[in-house]
PDB file of C-alpha atoms in Angstrom:
ATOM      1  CA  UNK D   1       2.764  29.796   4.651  1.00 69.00           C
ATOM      2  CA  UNK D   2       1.706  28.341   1.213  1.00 84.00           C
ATOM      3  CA  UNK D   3       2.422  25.157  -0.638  1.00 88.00           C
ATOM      4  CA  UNK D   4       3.214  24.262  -3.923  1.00 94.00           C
ATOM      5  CA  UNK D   5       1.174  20.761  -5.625  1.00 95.00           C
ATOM      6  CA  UNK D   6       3.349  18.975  -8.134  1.00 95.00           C
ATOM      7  CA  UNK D   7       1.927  16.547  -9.808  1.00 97.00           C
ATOM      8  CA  UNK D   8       4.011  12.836  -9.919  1.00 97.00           C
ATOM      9  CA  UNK D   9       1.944  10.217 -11.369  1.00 98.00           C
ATOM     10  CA  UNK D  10      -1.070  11.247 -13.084  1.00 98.00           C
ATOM     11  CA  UNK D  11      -4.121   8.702 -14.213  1.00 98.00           C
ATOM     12  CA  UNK D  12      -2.172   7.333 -16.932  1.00 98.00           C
ATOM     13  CA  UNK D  13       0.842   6.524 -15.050  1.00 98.00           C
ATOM     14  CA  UNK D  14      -1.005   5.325 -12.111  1.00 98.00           C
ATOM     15  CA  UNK D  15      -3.352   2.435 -14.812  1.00 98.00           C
ATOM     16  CA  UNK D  16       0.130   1.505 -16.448  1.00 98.00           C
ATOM     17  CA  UNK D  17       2.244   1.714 -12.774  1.00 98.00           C
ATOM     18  CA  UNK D  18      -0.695  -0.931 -11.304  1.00 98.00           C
ATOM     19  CA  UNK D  19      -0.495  -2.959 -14.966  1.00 98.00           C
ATOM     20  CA  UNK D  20       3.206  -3.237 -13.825  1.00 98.00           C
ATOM     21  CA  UNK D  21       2.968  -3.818 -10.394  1.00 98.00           C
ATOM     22  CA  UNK D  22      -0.037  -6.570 -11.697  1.00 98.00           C
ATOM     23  CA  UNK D  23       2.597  -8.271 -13.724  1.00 98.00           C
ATOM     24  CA  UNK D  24       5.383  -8.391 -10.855  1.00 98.00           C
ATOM     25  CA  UNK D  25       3.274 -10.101  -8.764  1.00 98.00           C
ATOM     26  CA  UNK D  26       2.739 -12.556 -10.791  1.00 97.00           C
ATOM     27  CA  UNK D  27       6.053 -12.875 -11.617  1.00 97.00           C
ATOM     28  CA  UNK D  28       6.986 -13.467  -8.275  1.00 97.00           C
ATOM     29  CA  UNK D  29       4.785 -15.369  -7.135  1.00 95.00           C
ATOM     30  CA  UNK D  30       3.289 -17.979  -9.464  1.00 86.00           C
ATOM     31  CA  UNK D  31       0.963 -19.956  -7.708  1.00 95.00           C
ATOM     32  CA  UNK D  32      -1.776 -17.269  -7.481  1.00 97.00           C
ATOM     33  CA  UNK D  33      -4.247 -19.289  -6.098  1.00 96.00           C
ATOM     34  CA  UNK D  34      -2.393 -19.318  -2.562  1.00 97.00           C
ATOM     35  CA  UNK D  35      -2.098 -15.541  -2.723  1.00 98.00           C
ATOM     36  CA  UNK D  36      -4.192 -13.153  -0.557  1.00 98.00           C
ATOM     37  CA  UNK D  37      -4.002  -9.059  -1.077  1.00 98.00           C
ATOM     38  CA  UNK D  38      -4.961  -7.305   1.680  1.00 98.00           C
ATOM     39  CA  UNK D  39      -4.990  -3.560   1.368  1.00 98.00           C
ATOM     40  CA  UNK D  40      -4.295  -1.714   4.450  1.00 97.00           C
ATOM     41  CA  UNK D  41      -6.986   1.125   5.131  1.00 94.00           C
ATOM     42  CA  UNK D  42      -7.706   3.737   3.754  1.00 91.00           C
ATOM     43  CA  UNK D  43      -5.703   3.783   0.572  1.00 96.00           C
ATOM     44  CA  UNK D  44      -4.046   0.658   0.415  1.00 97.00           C
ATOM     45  CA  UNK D  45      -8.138  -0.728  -0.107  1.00 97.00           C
ATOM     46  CA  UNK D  46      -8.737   1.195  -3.630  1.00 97.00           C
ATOM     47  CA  UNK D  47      -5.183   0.063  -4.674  1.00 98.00           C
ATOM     48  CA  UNK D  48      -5.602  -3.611  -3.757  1.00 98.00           C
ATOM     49  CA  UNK D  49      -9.427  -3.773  -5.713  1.00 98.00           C
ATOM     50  CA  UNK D  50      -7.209  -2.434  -8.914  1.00 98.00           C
ATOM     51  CA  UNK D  51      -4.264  -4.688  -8.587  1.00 98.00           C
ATOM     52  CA  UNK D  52      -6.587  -7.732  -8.019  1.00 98.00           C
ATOM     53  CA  UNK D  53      -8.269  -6.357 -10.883  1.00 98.00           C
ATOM     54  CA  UNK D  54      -5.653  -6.262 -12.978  1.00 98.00           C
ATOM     55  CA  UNK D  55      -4.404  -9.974 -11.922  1.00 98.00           C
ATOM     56  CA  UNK D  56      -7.543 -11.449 -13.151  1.00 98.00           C
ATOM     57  CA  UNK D  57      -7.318  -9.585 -16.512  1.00 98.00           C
ATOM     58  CA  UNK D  58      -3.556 -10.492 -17.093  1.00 97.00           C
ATOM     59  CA  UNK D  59      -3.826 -14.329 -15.918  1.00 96.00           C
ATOM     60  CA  UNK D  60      -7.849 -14.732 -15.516  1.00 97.00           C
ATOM     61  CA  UNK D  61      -7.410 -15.802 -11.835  1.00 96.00           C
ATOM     62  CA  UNK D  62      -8.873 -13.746  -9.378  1.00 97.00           C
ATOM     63  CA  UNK D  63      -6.824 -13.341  -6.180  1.00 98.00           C
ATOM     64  CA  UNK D  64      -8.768 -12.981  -3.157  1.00 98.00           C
ATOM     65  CA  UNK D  65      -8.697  -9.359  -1.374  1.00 98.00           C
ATOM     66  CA  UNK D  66      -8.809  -8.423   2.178  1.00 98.00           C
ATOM     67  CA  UNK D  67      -8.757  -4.894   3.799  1.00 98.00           C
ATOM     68  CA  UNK D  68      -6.880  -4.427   7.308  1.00 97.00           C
ATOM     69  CA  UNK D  69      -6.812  -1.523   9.727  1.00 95.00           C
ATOM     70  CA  UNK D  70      -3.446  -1.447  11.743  1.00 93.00           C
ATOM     71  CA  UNK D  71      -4.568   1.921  14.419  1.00 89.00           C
ATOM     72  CA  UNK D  72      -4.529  -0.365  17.060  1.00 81.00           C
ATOM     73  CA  UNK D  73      -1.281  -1.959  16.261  1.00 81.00           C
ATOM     74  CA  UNK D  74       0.607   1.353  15.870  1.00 66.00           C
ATOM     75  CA  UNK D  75       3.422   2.351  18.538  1.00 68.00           C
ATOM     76  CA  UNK D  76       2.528   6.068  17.551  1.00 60.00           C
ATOM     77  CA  UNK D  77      -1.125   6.625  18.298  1.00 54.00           C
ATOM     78  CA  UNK D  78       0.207   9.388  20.874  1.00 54.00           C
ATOM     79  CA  UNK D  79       1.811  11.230  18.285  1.00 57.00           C
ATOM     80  CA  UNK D  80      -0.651  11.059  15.316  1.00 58.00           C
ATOM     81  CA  UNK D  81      -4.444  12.958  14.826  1.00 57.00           C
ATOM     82  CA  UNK D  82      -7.034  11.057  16.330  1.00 59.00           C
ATOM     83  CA  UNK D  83      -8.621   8.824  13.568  1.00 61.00           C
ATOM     84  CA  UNK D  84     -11.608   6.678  13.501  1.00 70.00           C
ATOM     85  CA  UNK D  85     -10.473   3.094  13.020  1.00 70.00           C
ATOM     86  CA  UNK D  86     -11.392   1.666   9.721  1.00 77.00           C
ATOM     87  CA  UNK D  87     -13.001  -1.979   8.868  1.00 88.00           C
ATOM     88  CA  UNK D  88     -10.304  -5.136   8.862  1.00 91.00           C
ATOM     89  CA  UNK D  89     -12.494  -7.580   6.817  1.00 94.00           C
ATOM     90  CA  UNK D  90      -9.904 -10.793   6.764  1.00 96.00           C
ATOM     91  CA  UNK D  91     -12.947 -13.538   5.162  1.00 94.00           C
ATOM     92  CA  UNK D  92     -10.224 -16.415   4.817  1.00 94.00           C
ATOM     93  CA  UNK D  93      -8.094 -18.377   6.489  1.00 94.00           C
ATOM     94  CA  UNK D  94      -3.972 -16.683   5.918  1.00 97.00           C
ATOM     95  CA  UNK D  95      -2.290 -20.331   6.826  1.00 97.00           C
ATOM     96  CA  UNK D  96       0.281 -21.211   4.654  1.00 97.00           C
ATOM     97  CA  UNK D  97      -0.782 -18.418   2.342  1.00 97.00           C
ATOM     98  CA  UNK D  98       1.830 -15.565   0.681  1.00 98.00           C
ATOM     99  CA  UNK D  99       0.560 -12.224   1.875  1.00 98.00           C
ATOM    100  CA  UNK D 100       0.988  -9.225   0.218  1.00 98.00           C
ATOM    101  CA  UNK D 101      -0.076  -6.179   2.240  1.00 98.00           C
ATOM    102  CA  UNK D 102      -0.890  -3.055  -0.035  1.00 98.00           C
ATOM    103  CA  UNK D 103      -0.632   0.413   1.222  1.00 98.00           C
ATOM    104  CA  UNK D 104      -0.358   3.544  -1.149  1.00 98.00           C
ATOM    105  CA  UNK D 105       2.838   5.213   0.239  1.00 98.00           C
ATOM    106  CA  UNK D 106       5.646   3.985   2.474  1.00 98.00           C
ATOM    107  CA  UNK D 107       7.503   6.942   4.147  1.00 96.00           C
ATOM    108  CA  UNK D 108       8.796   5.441   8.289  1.00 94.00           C
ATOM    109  CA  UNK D 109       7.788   1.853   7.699  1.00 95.00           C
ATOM    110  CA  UNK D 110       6.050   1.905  11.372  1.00 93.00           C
ATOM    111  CA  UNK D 111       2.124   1.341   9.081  1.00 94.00           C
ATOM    112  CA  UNK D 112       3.921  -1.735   7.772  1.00 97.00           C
ATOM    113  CA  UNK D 113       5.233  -2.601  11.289  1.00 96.00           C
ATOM    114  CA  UNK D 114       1.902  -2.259  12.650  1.00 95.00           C
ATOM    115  CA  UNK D 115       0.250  -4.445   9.900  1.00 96.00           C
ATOM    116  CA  UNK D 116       2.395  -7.342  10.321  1.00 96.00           C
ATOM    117  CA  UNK D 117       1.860  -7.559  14.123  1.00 94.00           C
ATOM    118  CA  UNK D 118      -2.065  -6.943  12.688  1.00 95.00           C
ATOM    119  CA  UNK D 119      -1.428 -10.086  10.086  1.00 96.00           C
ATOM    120  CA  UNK D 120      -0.138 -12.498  12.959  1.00 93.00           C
ATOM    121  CA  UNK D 121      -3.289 -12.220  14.741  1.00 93.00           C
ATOM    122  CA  UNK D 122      -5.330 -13.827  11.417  1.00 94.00           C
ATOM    123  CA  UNK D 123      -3.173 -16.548  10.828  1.00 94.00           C
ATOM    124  CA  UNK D 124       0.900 -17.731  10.046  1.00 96.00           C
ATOM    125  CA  UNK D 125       1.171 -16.723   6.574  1.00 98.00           C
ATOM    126  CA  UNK D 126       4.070 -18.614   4.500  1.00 97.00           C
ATOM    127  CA  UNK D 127       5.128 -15.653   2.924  1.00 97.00           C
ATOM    128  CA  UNK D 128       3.938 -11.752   3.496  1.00 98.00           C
ATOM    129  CA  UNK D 129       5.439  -9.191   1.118  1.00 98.00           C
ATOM    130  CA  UNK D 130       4.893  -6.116   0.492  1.00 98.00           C
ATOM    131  CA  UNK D 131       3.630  -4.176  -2.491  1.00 98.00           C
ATOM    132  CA  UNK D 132       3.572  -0.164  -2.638  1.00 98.00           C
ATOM    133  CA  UNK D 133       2.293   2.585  -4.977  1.00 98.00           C
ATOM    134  CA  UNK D 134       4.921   5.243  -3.835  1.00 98.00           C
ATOM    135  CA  UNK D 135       8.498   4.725  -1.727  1.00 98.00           C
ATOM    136  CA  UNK D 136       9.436   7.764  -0.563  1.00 97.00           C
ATOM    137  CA  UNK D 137      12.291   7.032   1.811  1.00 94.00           C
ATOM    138  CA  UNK D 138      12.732   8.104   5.451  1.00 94.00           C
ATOM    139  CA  UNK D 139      12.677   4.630   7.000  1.00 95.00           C
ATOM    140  CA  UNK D 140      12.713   4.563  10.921  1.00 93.00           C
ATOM    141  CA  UNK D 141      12.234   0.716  10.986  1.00 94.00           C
ATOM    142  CA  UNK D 142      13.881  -2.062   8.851  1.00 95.00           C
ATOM    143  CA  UNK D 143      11.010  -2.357   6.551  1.00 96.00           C
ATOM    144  CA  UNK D 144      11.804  -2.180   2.313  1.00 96.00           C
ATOM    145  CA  UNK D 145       8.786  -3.184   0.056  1.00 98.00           C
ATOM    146  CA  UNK D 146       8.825  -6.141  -2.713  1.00 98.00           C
ATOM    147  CA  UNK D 147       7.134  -4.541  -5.073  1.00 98.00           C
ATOM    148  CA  UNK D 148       7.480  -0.421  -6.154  1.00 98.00           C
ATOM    149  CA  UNK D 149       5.276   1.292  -8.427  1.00 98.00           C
ATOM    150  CA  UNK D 150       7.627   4.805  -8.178  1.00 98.00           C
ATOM    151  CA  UNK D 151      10.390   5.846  -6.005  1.00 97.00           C
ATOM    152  CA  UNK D 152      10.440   9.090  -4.713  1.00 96.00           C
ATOM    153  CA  UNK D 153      12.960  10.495  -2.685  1.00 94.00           C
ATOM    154  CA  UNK D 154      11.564  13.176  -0.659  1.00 95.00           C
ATOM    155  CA  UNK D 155      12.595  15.944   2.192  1.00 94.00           C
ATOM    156  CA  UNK D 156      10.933  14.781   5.513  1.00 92.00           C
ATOM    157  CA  UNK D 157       8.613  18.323   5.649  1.00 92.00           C
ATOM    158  CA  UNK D 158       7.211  17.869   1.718  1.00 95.00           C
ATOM    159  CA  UNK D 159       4.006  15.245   1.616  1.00 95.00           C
ATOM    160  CA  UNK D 160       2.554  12.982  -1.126  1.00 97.00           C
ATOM    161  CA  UNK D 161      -0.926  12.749  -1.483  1.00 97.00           C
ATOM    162  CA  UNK D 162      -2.760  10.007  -3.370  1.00 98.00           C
ATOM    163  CA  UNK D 163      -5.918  10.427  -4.872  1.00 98.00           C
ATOM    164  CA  UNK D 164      -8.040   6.744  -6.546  1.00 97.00           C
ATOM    165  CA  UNK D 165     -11.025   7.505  -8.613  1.00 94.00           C
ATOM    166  CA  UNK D 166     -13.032   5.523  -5.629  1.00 89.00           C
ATOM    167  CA  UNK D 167     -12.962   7.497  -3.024  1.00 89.00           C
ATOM    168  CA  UNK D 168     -11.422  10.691  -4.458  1.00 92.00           C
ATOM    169  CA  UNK D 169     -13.338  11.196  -8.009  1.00 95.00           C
ATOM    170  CA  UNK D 170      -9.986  11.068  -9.953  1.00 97.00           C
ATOM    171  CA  UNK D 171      -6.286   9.152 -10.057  1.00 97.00           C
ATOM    172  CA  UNK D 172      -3.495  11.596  -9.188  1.00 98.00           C
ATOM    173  CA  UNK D 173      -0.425  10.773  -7.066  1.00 98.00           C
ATOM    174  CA  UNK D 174       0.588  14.626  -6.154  1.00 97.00           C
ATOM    175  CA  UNK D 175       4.238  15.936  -4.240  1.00 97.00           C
ATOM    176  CA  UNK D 176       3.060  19.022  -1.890  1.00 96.00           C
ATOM    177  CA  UNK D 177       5.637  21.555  -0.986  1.00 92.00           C
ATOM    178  CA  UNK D 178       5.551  23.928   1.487  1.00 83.00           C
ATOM    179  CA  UNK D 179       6.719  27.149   0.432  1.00 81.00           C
ATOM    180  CA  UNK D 180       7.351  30.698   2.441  1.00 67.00           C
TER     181      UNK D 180
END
């Protein structure tokens, strides 16, 4: 069995999806100093460093970042590949703060799931929305982001595979089919 890569988003989209997604946020929530983005591992990291980026070159404010691992706080760890859990480095206090959790895709909702019950144990945030590269349907769980860079409706079997510059040495959002 082989696959087929297309390519959805390349470098280009992905700077002026994130200039987008920037602006949203700001939009939405207009007191920046009382928001926190915390990027949930491994992806969601790279994309909250170039959203918070972005924020502080739109408005000049720069919105703290935070990265969170949710493996521990996932209700599949029997069905998913072992994995090595990754950092959660939460450096401030989430009180009374608006949240916005970053992860790259959103396909079942159960990451997001898992990272709220992760976000309660750090504080009672005010708010906590949600802000995602790529939607790409499926949900098993009541969970709809607040902020969408692309949606993608895909068939359960086909993948999406993001790629930032830091880790993966380029920007590439790619659809991977398999084919017989």
């Amino acid at each position: 069995m082989s696959s087929s890569i297309v390519e959805i988003l390349s470098a280009d989209e992905i700077r002026r999806t994130i200039v987008r997604l920037a602006s949203e946020i700001d939009e939405r929530c207009r007191d920046l100093s009382q928001v926190v983005l915390v990027g949930i591992q491994k992806k969601g990291v790279p994309l909250t460093m170039m959203l918070a980026h972005q924020i502080e070159v739109l408005e000049g404010v720069k919105v703290p970042t935070a990265t969170l691992d949710i493996t521990f706080y996932r209700d599949d760890l029997d069905l998913i590949a072992v994995r090595t859990p990754g950092k959660t480095d939460i450096p401030m206090d989430l009180n009374g703060r608006t949240v916005i959790l970053v992860d790259d895709v959103i396909f079942q909702g159960r990451t997001i799931r898992a990272a709220l019950n992760a976000v309660n144990e750090y504080g009672r945030p005010k708010h906590i929305l949600l802000a995602v590269l790529i939607d790409r349907g499926h949900r098993q769980v009541p969970i709809h982001p607040d902020f969408v860079g692309k949606r993608l409706p895909t068939a359960r079997e086909e993948q999406i595979k993001v790629y930032f510059q830091d880790p993966d040495g380029r920007d590439a959002v790619e659809l991977i089919r398999a084919t017989t």
